[in-house]
Amino acid sequence: MKTCCLCEASAGIPFQQIDGRHCWRCQHCQATWLDSQHHLCAQAELAEYQLHENNLHDSGYLDFLTRISEPLQNRLQPGAEGLDFGCGPGPLLAQMLEEAGFRMHKYDPY
């Protein structure tokens, strides 16, 4: 079993393979992650990151986040806590969930 990258339990089991890349699922917290052998190097990650702009005034971006936010709101317990990892300079997803009553933490490596 793999160590979970979120809760650190030794409970990661093979979950799925997508385009030859292995994903794991934690039996303890249900986190799902890509095997580290498939992670981008720091330079490639930054280059990919710089290809898009999270513009809060872009209706397409808002629609994209709504497709994530609404199912989350329907499945999470009221007042649940979450992490918007990679939120960028305009953490709209975190803002949407905070407005719905969830406690959010924001993190962006760049």
Tab-separated table of N, CA and C in Angstrom:
chain	number	residue	atom	x	y	z
A	1	MET	N	0.843	-1.189	0.000
A	1	MET	CA	0.000	0.000	0.000
A	1	MET	C	0.880	1.242	0.000
A	2	LYS	N	0.396	2.263	-0.653
A	2	LYS	CA	1.094	3.551	-0.713
A	2	LYS	C	0.666	4.423	0.458
A	3	THR	N	1.541	5.323	0.845
A	3	THR	CA	1.199	6.312	1.864
A	3	THR	C	0.392	7.415	1.197
A	4	CYS	N	-0.728	7.772	1.801
A	4	CYS	CA	-1.603	8.808	1.256
A	4	CYS	C	-0.899	10.162	1.312
A	5	CYS	N	-0.977	10.896	0.220
A	5	CYS	CA	-0.352	12.213	0.151
A	5	CYS	C	-1.147	13.267	0.920
A	6	LEU	N	-2.357	12.924	1.373
A	6	LEU	CA	-3.177	13.878	2.107
A	6	LEU	C	-3.199	13.575	3.598
A	7	CYS	N	-3.633	12.376	3.972
A	7	CYS	CA	-3.768	12.047	5.400
A	7	CYS	C	-2.581	11.255	5.941
A	8	GLU	N	-1.698	10.820	5.057
A	8	GLU	CA	-0.482	10.077	5.390
A	8	GLU	C	-0.728	8.679	5.961
A	9	ALA	N	-1.935	8.166	5.799
A	9	ALA	CA	-2.223	6.786	6.209
A	9	ALA	C	-1.601	5.834	5.189
A	10	SER	N	-1.197	4.678	5.639
A	10	SER	CA	-0.685	3.646	4.719
A	10	SER	C	-1.877	2.889	4.166
A	11	ALA	N	-2.664	3.576	3.344
A	11	ALA	CA	-3.925	3.007	2.889
A	11	ALA	C	-4.177	3.225	1.403
A	12	GLY	N	-3.132	3.577	0.646
A	12	GLY	CA	-3.303	3.818	-0.783
A	12	GLY	C	-3.302	2.532	-1.581
A	13	ILE	N	-4.336	2.342	-2.374
A	13	ILE	CA	-4.443	1.152	-3.221
A	13	ILE	C	-4.575	1.601	-4.680
A	14	PRO	N	-4.170	0.748	-5.630
A	14	PRO	CA	-4.341	1.116	-7.039
A	14	PRO	C	-5.806	1.449	-7.319
A	15	PHE	N	-6.022	2.551	-8.024
A	15	PHE	CA	-7.382	3.004	-8.283
A	15	PHE	C	-7.718	2.933	-9.765
A	16	GLN	N	-6.892	3.546	-10.589
A	16	GLN	CA	-7.203	3.625	-12.008
A	16	GLN	C	-5.925	3.921	-12.782
A	17	GLN	N	-5.931	3.539	-14.042
A	17	GLN	CA	-4.820	3.886	-14.922
A	17	GLN	C	-5.402	4.707	-16.065
A	18	ILE	N	-4.836	5.897	-16.263
A	18	ILE	CA	-5.329	6.807	-17.292
A	18	ILE	C	-4.164	7.167	-18.202
A	19	ASP	N	-4.277	6.842	-19.474
A	19	ASP	CA	-3.209	7.120	-20.443
A	19	ASP	C	-1.856	6.620	-19.948
A	20	GLY	N	-1.840	5.441	-19.349
A	20	GLY	CA	-0.600	4.847	-18.872
A	20	GLY	C	-0.090	5.407	-17.560
A	21	ARG	N	-0.853	6.291	-16.948
A	21	ARG	CA	-0.451	6.888	-15.670
A	21	ARG	C	-1.279	6.266	-14.551
A	22	HIS	N	-0.611	5.876	-13.491
A	22	HIS	CA	-1.266	5.182	-12.385
A	22	HIS	C	-1.804	6.161	-11.344
A	23	CYS	N	-3.029	5.927	-10.920
A	23	CYS	CA	-3.656	6.717	-9.863
A	23	CYS	C	-3.920	5.813	-8.667
A	24	TRP	N	-3.879	6.405	-7.493
A	24	TRP	CA	-4.090	5.696	-6.234
A	24	TRP	C	-5.278	6.293	-5.498
A	25	ARG	N	-5.921	5.490	-4.652
A	25	ARG	CA	-7.044	5.953	-3.824
A	25	ARG	C	-6.783	5.527	-2.391
A	26	CYS	N	-6.933	6.473	-1.473
A	26	CYS	CA	-6.739	6.188	-0.052
A	26	CYS	C	-8.005	5.564	0.518
A	27	GLN	N	-7.860	4.416	1.151
A	27	GLN	CA	-9.013	3.747	1.756
A	27	GLN	C	-9.439	4.436	3.049
A	28	HIS	N	-8.600	5.322	3.566
A	28	HIS	CA	-8.923	6.015	4.820
A	28	HIS	C	-9.693	7.313	4.563
A	29	CYS	N	-9.144	8.198	3.699
A	29	CYS	CA	-9.774	9.511	3.490
A	29	CYS	C	-10.389	9.681	2.100
A	30	GLN	N	-10.217	8.699	1.227
A	30	GLN	CA	-10.760	8.700	-0.136
A	30	GLN	C	-10.061	9.669	-1.083
A	31	ALA	N	-8.916	10.226	-0.672
A	31	ALA	CA	-8.150	11.078	-1.594
A	31	ALA	C	-7.702	10.233	-2.783
A	32	THR	N	-7.618	10.854	-3.936
A	32	THR	CA	-7.146	10.192	-5.146
A	32	THR	C	-5.981	11.011	-5.683
A	33	TRP	N	-4.892	10.332	-6.070
A	33	TRP	CA	-3.732	11.066	-6.555
A	33	TRP	C	-3.001	10.298	-7.636
A	34	LEU	N	-2.263	11.066	-8.415
A	34	LEU	CA	-1.442	10.529	-9.489
A	34	LEU	C	-0.120	10.060	-8.901
A	35	ASP	N	0.335	8.887	-9.314
A	35	ASP	CA	1.608	8.371	-8.830
A	35	ASP	C	2.711	9.388	-9.116
A	36	SER	N	3.590	9.581	-8.154
A	36	SER	CA	4.624	10.615	-8.265
A	36	SER	C	5.558	10.407	-9.456
A	37	GLN	N	5.679	9.182	-9.952
A	37	GLN	CA	6.546	8.962	-11.118
A	37	GLN	C	6.021	9.684	-12.353
A	38	HIS	N	4.756	10.093	-12.327
A	38	HIS	CA	4.141	10.777	-13.461
A	38	HIS	C	4.032	12.289	-13.253
A	39	HIS	N	4.539	12.797	-12.126
A	39	HIS	CA	4.476	14.240	-11.878
A	39	HIS	C	5.404	14.983	-12.834
A	40	LEU	N	5.030	16.191	-13.167
A	40	LEU	CA	5.881	17.053	-13.975
A	40	LEU	C	7.036	17.564	-13.124
A	41	CYS	N	8.162	17.857	-13.759
A	41	CYS	CA	9.247	18.517	-13.032
A	41	CYS	C	8.790	19.961	-12.770
A	42	ALA	N	9.465	20.651	-11.872
A	42	ALA	CA	9.056	22.001	-11.473
A	42	ALA	C	8.991	22.956	-12.666
A	43	GLN	N	9.947	22.873	-13.582
A	43	GLN	CA	9.954	23.767	-14.747
A	43	GLN	C	8.765	23.499	-15.664
A	44	ALA	N	8.461	22.243	-15.910
A	44	ALA	CA	7.330	21.892	-16.778
A	44	ALA	C	6.007	22.267	-16.116
A	45	GLU	N	5.929	22.105	-14.795
A	45	GLU	CA	4.710	22.473	-14.067
A	45	GLU	C	4.462	23.973	-14.171
A	46	LEU	N	5.505	24.770	-13.967
A	46	LEU	CA	5.367	26.221	-14.069
A	46	LEU	C	4.983	26.633	-15.491
A	47	ALA	N	5.580	26.019	-16.496
A	47	ALA	CA	5.251	26.335	-17.890
A	47	ALA	C	3.780	26.040	-18.177
A	48	GLU	N	3.274	24.921	-17.682
A	48	GLU	CA	1.858	24.561	-17.861
A	48	GLU	C	0.962	25.556	-17.129
A	49	TYR	N	1.351	25.916	-15.937
A	49	TYR	CA	0.602	26.855	-15.098
A	49	TYR	C	0.450	28.203	-15.797
A	50	GLN	N	1.496	28.633	-16.481
A	50	GLN	CA	1.489	29.947	-17.118
A	50	GLN	C	0.692	29.977	-18.422
A	51	LEU	N	0.172	28.840	-18.865
A	51	LEU	CA	-0.613	28.789	-20.099
A	51	LEU	C	-2.043	29.293	-19.930
A	52	HIS	N	-2.509	29.427	-18.698
A	52	HIS	CA	-3.895	29.857	-18.495
A	52	HIS	C	-3.966	31.026	-17.518
A	53	GLU	N	-5.098	31.718	-17.567
A	53	GLU	CA	-5.325	32.849	-16.676
A	53	GLU	C	-6.670	32.644	-15.985
A	54	ASN	N	-6.645	32.624	-14.684
A	54	ASN	CA	-7.878	32.460	-13.913
A	54	ASN	C	-8.504	33.833	-13.692
A	55	ASN	N	-9.220	34.295	-14.679
A	55	ASN	CA	-9.817	35.621	-14.641
A	55	ASN	C	-11.198	35.543	-14.000
A	56	LEU	N	-11.376	36.268	-12.903
A	56	LEU	CA	-12.647	36.242	-12.179
A	56	LEU	C	-13.797	36.829	-12.986
A	57	HIS	N	-13.490	37.573	-14.029
A	57	HIS	CA	-14.529	38.203	-14.845
A	57	HIS	C	-14.810	37.420	-16.126
A	58	ASP	N	-14.226	36.244	-16.251
A	58	ASP	CA	-14.401	35.384	-17.425
A	58	ASP	C	-15.568	34.435	-17.164
A	59	SER	N	-16.663	34.599	-17.907
A	59	SER	CA	-17.853	33.774	-17.671
A	59	SER	C	-17.569	32.296	-17.926
A	60	GLY	N	-16.674	31.982	-18.856
A	60	GLY	CA	-16.306	30.586	-19.110
A	60	GLY	C	-15.619	29.962	-17.910
A	61	TYR	N	-14.752	30.729	-17.267
A	61	TYR	CA	-14.054	30.254	-16.066
A	61	TYR	C	-15.054	30.057	-14.927
A	62	LEU	N	-15.975	30.996	-14.772
A	62	LEU	CA	-17.009	30.886	-13.743
A	62	LEU	C	-17.876	29.655	-13.986
A	63	ASP	N	-18.271	29.409	-15.228
A	63	ASP	CA	-19.069	28.221	-15.564
A	63	ASP	C	-18.300	26.940	-15.249
A	64	PHE	N	-16.998	26.926	-15.575
A	64	PHE	CA	-16.149	25.768	-15.293
A	64	PHE	C	-16.130	25.479	-13.794
A	65	LEU	N	-15.925	26.514	-12.991
A	65	LEU	CA	-15.862	26.311	-11.540
A	65	LEU	C	-17.224	25.947	-10.949
A	66	THR	N	-18.286	26.437	-11.543
A	66	THR	CA	-19.630	26.090	-11.071
A	66	THR	C	-19.879	24.596	-11.242
A	67	ARG	N	-19.329	24.003	-12.316
A	67	ARG	CA	-19.484	22.562	-12.534
A	67	ARG	C	-18.758	21.753	-11.457
A	68	ILE	N	-17.808	22.364	-10.775
A	68	ILE	CA	-17.120	21.711	-9.660
A	68	ILE	C	-17.811	22.056	-8.347
A	69	SER	N	-18.125	23.326	-8.184
A	69	SER	CA	-18.663	23.838	-6.925
A	69	SER	C	-20.024	23.241	-6.556
A	70	GLU	N	-20.929	23.181	-7.504
A	70	GLU	CA	-22.280	22.699	-7.188
A	70	GLU	C	-22.302	21.246	-6.716
A	71	PRO	N	-21.626	20.309	-7.410
A	71	PRO	CA	-21.613	18.936	-6.892
A	71	PRO	C	-20.938	18.830	-5.517
A	72	LEU	N	-19.892	19.629	-5.300
A	72	LEU	CA	-19.244	19.616	-3.987
A	72	LEU	C	-20.219	20.059	-2.904
A	73	GLN	N	-20.928	21.141	-3.164
A	73	GLN	CA	-21.875	21.657	-2.177
A	73	GLN	C	-22.966	20.638	-1.859
A	74	ASN	N	-23.357	19.856	-2.858
A	74	ASN	CA	-24.399	18.850	-2.651
A	74	ASN	C	-23.905	17.644	-1.864
A	75	ARG	N	-22.599	17.375	-1.907
A	75	ARG	CA	-22.056	16.175	-1.262
A	75	ARG	C	-21.411	16.433	0.093
A	76	LEU	N	-20.954	17.644	0.320
A	76	LEU	CA	-20.241	17.938	1.564
A	76	LEU	C	-21.199	18.209	2.711
A	77	GLN	N	-20.739	17.899	3.904
A	77	GLN	CA	-21.511	18.210	5.101
A	77	GLN	C	-21.513	19.727	5.301
A	78	PRO	N	-22.603	20.296	5.802
A	78	PRO	CA	-22.626	21.741	6.062
A	78	PRO	C	-21.448	22.142	6.955
A	79	GLY	N	-20.786	23.226	6.574
A	79	GLY	CA	-19.664	23.728	7.357
A	79	GLY	C	-18.358	22.981	7.161
A	80	ALA	N	-18.304	22.050	6.197
A	80	ALA	CA	-17.079	21.279	5.959
A	80	ALA	C	-15.930	22.223	5.603
A	81	GLU	N	-14.726	21.700	5.750
A	81	GLU	CA	-13.517	22.473	5.517
A	81	GLU	C	-12.803	21.915	4.293
A	82	GLY	N	-12.213	22.800	3.480
A	82	GLY	CA	-11.548	22.328	2.281
A	82	GLY	C	-10.312	23.127	1.940
A	83	LEU	N	-9.571	22.641	0.961
A	83	LEU	CA	-8.352	23.282	0.477
A	83	LEU	C	-8.497	23.534	-1.017
A	84	ASP	N	-8.334	24.779	-1.419
A	84	ASP	CA	-8.290	25.130	-2.839
A	84	ASP	C	-6.818	25.151	-3.221
A	85	PHE	N	-6.311	23.987	-3.635
A	85	PHE	CA	-4.898	23.830	-3.979
A	85	PHE	C	-4.678	24.310	-5.398
A	86	GLY	N	-3.787	25.274	-5.559
A	86	GLY	CA	-3.544	25.831	-6.887
A	86	GLY	C	-4.547	26.909	-7.236
A	87	CYS	N	-4.990	27.652	-6.227
A	87	CYS	CA	-6.061	28.627	-6.417
A	87	CYS	C	-5.661	29.828	-7.261
A	88	GLY	N	-4.378	30.114	-7.375
A	88	GLY	CA	-3.939	31.267	-8.144
A	88	GLY	C	-4.239	32.571	-7.430
A	89	PRO	N	-4.010	33.690	-8.120
A	89	PRO	CA	-4.205	34.998	-7.491
A	89	PRO	C	-5.671	35.369	-7.295
A	90	GLY	N	-6.574	34.666	-7.973
A	90	GLY	CA	-8.005	34.921	-7.829
A	90	GLY	C	-8.708	33.653	-7.402
A	91	PRO	N	-8.761	33.368	-6.107
A	91	PRO	CA	-9.300	32.083	-5.626
A	91	PRO	C	-10.829	32.020	-5.684
A	92	LEU	N	-11.369	32.003	-6.888
A	92	LEU	CA	-12.823	32.046	-7.073
A	92	LEU	C	-13.525	30.810	-6.525
A	93	LEU	N	-12.969	29.621	-6.721
A	93	LEU	CA	-13.614	28.412	-6.203
A	93	LEU	C	-13.726	28.487	-4.685
A	94	ALA	N	-12.652	28.884	-4.024
A	94	ALA	CA	-12.690	29.026	-2.568
A	94	ALA	C	-13.743	30.055	-2.169
A	95	GLN	N	-13.805	31.153	-2.892
A	95	GLN	CA	-14.788	32.197	-2.601
A	95	GLN	C	-16.213	31.665	-2.753
A	96	MET	N	-16.466	30.921	-3.816
A	96	MET	CA	-17.800	30.362	-4.051
A	96	MET	C	-18.204	29.437	-2.898
A	97	LEU	N	-17.268	28.601	-2.464
A	97	LEU	CA	-17.574	27.657	-1.390
A	97	LEU	C	-17.698	28.361	-0.041
A	98	GLU	N	-16.900	29.405	0.183
A	98	GLU	CA	-17.034	30.182	1.423
A	98	GLU	C	-18.399	30.846	1.489
A	99	GLU	N	-18.850	31.389	0.362
A	99	GLU	CA	-20.171	32.029	0.315
A	99	GLU	C	-21.284	31.026	0.591
A	100	ALA	N	-21.015	29.743	0.319
A	100	ALA	CA	-22.000	28.686	0.581
A	100	ALA	C	-21.866	28.132	2.006
A	101	GLY	N	-20.961	28.704	2.816
A	101	GLY	CA	-20.859	28.305	4.216
A	101	GLY	C	-19.747	27.330	4.557
A	102	PHE	N	-18.832	27.087	3.625
A	102	PHE	CA	-17.725	26.171	3.889
A	102	PHE	C	-16.484	26.966	4.286
A	103	ARG	N	-15.666	26.367	5.134
A	103	ARG	CA	-14.411	26.998	5.547
A	103	ARG	C	-13.321	26.544	4.582
A	104	MET	N	-12.715	27.500	3.899
A	104	MET	CA	-11.734	27.165	2.873
A	104	MET	C	-10.352	27.699	3.212
A	105	HIS	N	-9.352	26.913	2.851
A	105	HIS	CA	-7.956	27.322	2.927
A	105	HIS	C	-7.476	27.438	1.487
A	106	LYS	N	-6.593	28.386	1.236
A	106	LYS	CA	-6.113	28.626	-0.123
A	106	LYS	C	-4.608	28.403	-0.180
A	107	TYR	N	-4.161	27.733	-1.239
A	107	TYR	CA	-2.726	27.516	-1.429
A	107	TYR	C	-2.418	27.530	-2.916
A	108	ASP	N	-1.366	28.243	-3.253
A	108	ASP	CA	-0.886	28.228	-4.622
A	108	ASP	C	0.637	28.270	-4.589
A	109	PRO	N	1.295	27.329	-5.257
A	109	PRO	CA	2.758	27.285	-5.192
A	109	PRO	C	3.448	28.412	-5.956
A	110	TYR	N	2.713	29.145	-6.788
A	110	TYR	CA	3.336	30.206	-7.576
A	110	TYR	C	2.781	31.545	-7.194
